[in-house]
mmCIF file of C-alpha atoms in Angstrom:
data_model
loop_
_atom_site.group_PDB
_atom_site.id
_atom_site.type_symbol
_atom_site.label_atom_id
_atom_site.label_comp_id
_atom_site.label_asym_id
_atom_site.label_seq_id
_atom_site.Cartn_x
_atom_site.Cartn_y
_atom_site.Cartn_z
ATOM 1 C CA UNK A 951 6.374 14.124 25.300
ATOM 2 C CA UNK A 952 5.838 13.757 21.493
ATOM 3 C CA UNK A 953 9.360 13.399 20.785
ATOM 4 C CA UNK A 954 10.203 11.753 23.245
ATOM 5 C CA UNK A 955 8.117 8.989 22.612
ATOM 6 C CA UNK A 956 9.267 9.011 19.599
ATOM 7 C CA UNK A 957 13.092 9.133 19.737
ATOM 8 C CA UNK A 958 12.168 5.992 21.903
ATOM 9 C CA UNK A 959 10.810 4.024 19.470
ATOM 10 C CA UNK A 960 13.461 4.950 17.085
ATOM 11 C CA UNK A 961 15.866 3.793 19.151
ATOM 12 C CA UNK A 962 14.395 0.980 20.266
ATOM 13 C CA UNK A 963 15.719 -1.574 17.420
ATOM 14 C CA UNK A 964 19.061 -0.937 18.892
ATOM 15 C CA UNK A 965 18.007 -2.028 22.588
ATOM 16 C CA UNK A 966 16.033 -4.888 21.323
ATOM 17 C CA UNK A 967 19.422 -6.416 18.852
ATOM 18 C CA UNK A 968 21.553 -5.740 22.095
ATOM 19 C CA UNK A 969 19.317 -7.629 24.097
ATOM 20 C CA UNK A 970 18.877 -10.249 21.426
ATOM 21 C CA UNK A 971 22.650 -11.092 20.987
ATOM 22 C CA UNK A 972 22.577 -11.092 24.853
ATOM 23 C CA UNK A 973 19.859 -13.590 24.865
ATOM 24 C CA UNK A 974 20.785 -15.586 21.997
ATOM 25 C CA UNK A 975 24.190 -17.033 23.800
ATOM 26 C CA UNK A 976 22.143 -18.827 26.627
ATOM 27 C CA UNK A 977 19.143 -19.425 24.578
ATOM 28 C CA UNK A 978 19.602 -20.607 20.820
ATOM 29 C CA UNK A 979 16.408 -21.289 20.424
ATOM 30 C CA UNK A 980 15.277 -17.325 21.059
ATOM 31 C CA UNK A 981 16.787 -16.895 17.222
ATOM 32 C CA UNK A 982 13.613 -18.422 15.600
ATOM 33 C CA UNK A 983 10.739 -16.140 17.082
ATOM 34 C CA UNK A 984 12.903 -13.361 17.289
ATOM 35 C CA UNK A 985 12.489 -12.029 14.029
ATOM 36 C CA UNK A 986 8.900 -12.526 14.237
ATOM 37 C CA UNK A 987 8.422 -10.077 17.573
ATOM 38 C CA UNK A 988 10.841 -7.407 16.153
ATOM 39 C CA UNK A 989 8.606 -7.400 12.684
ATOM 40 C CA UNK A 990 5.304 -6.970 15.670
ATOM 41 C CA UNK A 991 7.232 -4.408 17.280
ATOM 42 C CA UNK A 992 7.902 -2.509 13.712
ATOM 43 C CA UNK A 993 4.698 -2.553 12.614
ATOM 44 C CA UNK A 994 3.283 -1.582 15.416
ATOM 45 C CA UNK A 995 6.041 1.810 15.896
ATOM 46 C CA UNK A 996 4.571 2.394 12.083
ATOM 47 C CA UNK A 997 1.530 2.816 13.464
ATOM 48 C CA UNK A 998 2.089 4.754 15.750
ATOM 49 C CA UNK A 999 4.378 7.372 13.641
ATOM 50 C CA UNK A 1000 0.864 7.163 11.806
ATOM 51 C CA UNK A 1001 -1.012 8.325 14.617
ATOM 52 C CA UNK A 1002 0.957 11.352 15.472
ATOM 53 C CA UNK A 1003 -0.163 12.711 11.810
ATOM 54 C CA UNK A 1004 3.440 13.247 10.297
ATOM 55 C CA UNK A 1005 4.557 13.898 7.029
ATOM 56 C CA UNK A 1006 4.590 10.064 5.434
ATOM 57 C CA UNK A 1007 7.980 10.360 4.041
ATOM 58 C CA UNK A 1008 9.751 12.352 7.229
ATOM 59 C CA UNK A 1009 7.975 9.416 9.308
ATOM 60 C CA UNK A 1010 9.186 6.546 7.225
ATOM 61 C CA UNK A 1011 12.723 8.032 6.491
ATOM 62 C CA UNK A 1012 12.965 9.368 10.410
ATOM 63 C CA UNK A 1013 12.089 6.063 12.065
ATOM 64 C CA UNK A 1014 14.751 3.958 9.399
ATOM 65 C CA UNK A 1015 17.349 6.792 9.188
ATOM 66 C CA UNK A 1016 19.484 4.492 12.680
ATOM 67 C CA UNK A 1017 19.193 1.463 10.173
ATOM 68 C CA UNK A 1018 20.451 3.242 7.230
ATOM 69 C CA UNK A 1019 23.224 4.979 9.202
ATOM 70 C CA UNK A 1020 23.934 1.757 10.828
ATOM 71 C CA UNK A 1021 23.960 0.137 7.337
ATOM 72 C CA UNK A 1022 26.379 3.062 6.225
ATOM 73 C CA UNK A 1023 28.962 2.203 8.720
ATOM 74 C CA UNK A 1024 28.865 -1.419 8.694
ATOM 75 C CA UNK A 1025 29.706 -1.060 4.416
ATOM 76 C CA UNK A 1026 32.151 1.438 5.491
ATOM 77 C CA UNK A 1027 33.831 -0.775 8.102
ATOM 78 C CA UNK A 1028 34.220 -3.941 5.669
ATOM 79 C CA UNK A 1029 35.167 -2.317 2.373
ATOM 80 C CA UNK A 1030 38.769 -3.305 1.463
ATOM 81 C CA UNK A 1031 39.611 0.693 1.143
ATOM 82 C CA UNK A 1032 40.335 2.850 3.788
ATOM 83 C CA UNK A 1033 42.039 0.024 6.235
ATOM 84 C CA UNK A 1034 43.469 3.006 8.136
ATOM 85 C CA UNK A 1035 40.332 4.118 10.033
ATOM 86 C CA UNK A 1036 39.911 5.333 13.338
ATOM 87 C CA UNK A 1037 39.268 2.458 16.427
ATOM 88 C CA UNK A 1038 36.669 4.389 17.883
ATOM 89 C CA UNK A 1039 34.479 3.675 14.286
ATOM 90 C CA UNK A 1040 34.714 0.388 14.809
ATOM 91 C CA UNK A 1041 33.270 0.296 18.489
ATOM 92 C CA UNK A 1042 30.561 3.095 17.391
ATOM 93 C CA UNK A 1043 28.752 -0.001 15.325
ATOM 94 C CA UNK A 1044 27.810 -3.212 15.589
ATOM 95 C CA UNK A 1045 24.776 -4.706 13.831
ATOM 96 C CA UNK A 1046 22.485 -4.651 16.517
ATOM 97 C CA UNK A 1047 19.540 -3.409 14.724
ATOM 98 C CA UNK A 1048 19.403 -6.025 12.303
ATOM 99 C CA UNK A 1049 20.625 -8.599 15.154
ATOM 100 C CA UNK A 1050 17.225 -10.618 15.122
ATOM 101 C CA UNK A 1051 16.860 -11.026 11.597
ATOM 102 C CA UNK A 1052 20.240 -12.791 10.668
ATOM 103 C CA UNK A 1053 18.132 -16.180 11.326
ATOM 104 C CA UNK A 1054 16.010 -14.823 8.508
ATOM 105 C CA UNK A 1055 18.139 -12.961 6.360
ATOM 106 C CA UNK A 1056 21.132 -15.617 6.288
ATOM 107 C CA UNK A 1057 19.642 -17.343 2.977
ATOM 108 C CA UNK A 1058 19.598 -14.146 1.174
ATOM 109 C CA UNK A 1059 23.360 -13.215 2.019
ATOM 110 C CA UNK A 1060 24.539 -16.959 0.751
ATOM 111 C CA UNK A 1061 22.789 -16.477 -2.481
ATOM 112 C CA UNK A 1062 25.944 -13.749 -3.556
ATOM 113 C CA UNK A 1063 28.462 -16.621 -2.348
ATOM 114 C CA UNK A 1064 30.176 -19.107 -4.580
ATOM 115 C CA UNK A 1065 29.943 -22.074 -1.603
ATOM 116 C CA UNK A 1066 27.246 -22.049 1.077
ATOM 117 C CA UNK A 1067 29.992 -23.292 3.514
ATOM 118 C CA UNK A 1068 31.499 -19.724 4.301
ATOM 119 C CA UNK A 1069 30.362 -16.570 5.686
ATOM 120 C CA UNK A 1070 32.863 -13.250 4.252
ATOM 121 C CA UNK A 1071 32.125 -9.616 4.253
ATOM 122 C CA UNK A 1072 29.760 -9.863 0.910
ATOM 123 C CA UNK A 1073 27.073 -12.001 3.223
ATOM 124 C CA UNK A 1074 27.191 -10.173 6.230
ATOM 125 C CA UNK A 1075 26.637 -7.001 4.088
ATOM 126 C CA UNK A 1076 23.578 -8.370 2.216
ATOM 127 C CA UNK A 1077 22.238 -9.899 5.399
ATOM 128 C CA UNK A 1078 21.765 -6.689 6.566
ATOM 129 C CA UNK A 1079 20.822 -4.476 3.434
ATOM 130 C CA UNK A 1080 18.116 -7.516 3.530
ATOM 131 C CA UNK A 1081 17.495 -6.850 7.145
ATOM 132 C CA UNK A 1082 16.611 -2.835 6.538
ATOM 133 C CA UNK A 1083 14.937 -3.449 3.407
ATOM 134 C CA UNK A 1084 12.348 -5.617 5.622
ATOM 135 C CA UNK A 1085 12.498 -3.690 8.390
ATOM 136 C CA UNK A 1086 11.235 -0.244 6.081
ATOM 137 C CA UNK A 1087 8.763 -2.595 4.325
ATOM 138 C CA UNK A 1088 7.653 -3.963 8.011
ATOM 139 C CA UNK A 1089 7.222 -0.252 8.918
ATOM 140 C CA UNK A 1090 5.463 1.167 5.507
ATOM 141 C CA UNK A 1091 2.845 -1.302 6.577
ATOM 142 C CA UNK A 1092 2.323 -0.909 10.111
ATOM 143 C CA UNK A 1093 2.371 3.207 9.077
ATOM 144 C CA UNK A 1094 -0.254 2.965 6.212
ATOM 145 C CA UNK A 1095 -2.833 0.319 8.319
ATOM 146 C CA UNK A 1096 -2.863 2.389 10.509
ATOM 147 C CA UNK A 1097 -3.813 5.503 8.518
ATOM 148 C CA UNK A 1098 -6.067 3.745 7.028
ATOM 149 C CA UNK A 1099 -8.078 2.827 9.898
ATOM 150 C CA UNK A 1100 -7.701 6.351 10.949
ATOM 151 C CA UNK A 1101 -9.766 7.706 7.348
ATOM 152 C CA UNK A 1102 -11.830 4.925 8.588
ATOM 153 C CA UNK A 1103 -12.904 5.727 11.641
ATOM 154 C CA UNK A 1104 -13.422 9.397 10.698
ATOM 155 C CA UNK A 1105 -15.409 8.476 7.824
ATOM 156 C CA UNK A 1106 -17.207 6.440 10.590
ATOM 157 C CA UNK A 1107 -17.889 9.253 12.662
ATOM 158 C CA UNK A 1108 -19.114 12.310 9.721
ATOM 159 C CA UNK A 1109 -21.314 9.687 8.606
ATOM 160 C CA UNK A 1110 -23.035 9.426 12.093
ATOM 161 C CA UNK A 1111 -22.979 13.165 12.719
ATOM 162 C CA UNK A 1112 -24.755 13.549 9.171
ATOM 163 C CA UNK A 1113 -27.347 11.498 10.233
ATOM 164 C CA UNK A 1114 -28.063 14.040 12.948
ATOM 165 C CA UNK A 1115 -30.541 16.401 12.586
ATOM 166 C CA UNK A 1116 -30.813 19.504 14.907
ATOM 167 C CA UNK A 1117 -34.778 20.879 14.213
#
């Protein structure tokens, strides 16, 4: 049940980008909060890889290895080598994970552009190394709160049963 909870969380960026660019044709306005609940949602899986007492670094690299892969591929996909690549690559990815943050990480990705007028490859791909980067910082976060209130409460509790005396 462990993993499986999880695998789900892992995965979970993906659903919530697909639902996202679903969303975001019949309601523009979603594209303001969004960003907001997936950075909730982030911290909050942090926590939770917290809770299930994990290594730190196989719980921060496990829950951001989709985005990285994803990140991987997308580079791959709009480098100017390699034109003659498989169709099915191209279908395998789509930024989904980093979907709700484009609102967010669209000033970043016009900063490497000589006119703020035009979107090419170079902005999409910095919009989403942007996107990861905040998503592992969002997650670091939510992970080490939530350890910390962990000590906490256990440092909580010895205290208490130190108090107790058995005569």
């Amino acid at each position: 049940m462990r993993k499986v909870k999880l695998s789900v969380l892992i995965l979970s960026p993906v659903l919530i980008g697909f639902i996202f660019n679903m969303l975001v044709q019949y309601i523009p306005s979603l594209g303001y909060p969004a960003p907001l609940i997936l950075m909730a949602f982030w911290f909050y899986a942090g926590g939770v890889f917290a809770q299930e007492n994990l290594d730190e670094v196989k719980s921060i690299v496990g829950a951001n290895l989709l985005g990285v892969l994803s990140l991987a591929l997308f580079c791959s996909q709009h480098m100017p080598f390699g034109m003659g690549r498989k169709l099915a690559m191209r279908f395998m990815y789509s930024p989904l994970i980093s979907a709700p943050f484009s609102f967010f990480t669209g000033r970043v990705g016009f900063l490497f552009e000589a006119t703020s007028h035009q979107v090419t490859s170079v902005t999409s791909m910095v919009m989403q190394g942007a996107a990861l980067l905040v998503m592992i910082l969002i997650f670091v976060g939510g992970f080490y709160y939530q350890k910390h209130k962990i000590q906490r409460q256990m440092r909580e509790i010895n205290r208490k049963n130190n108090r107790i005396k058995i005569i």
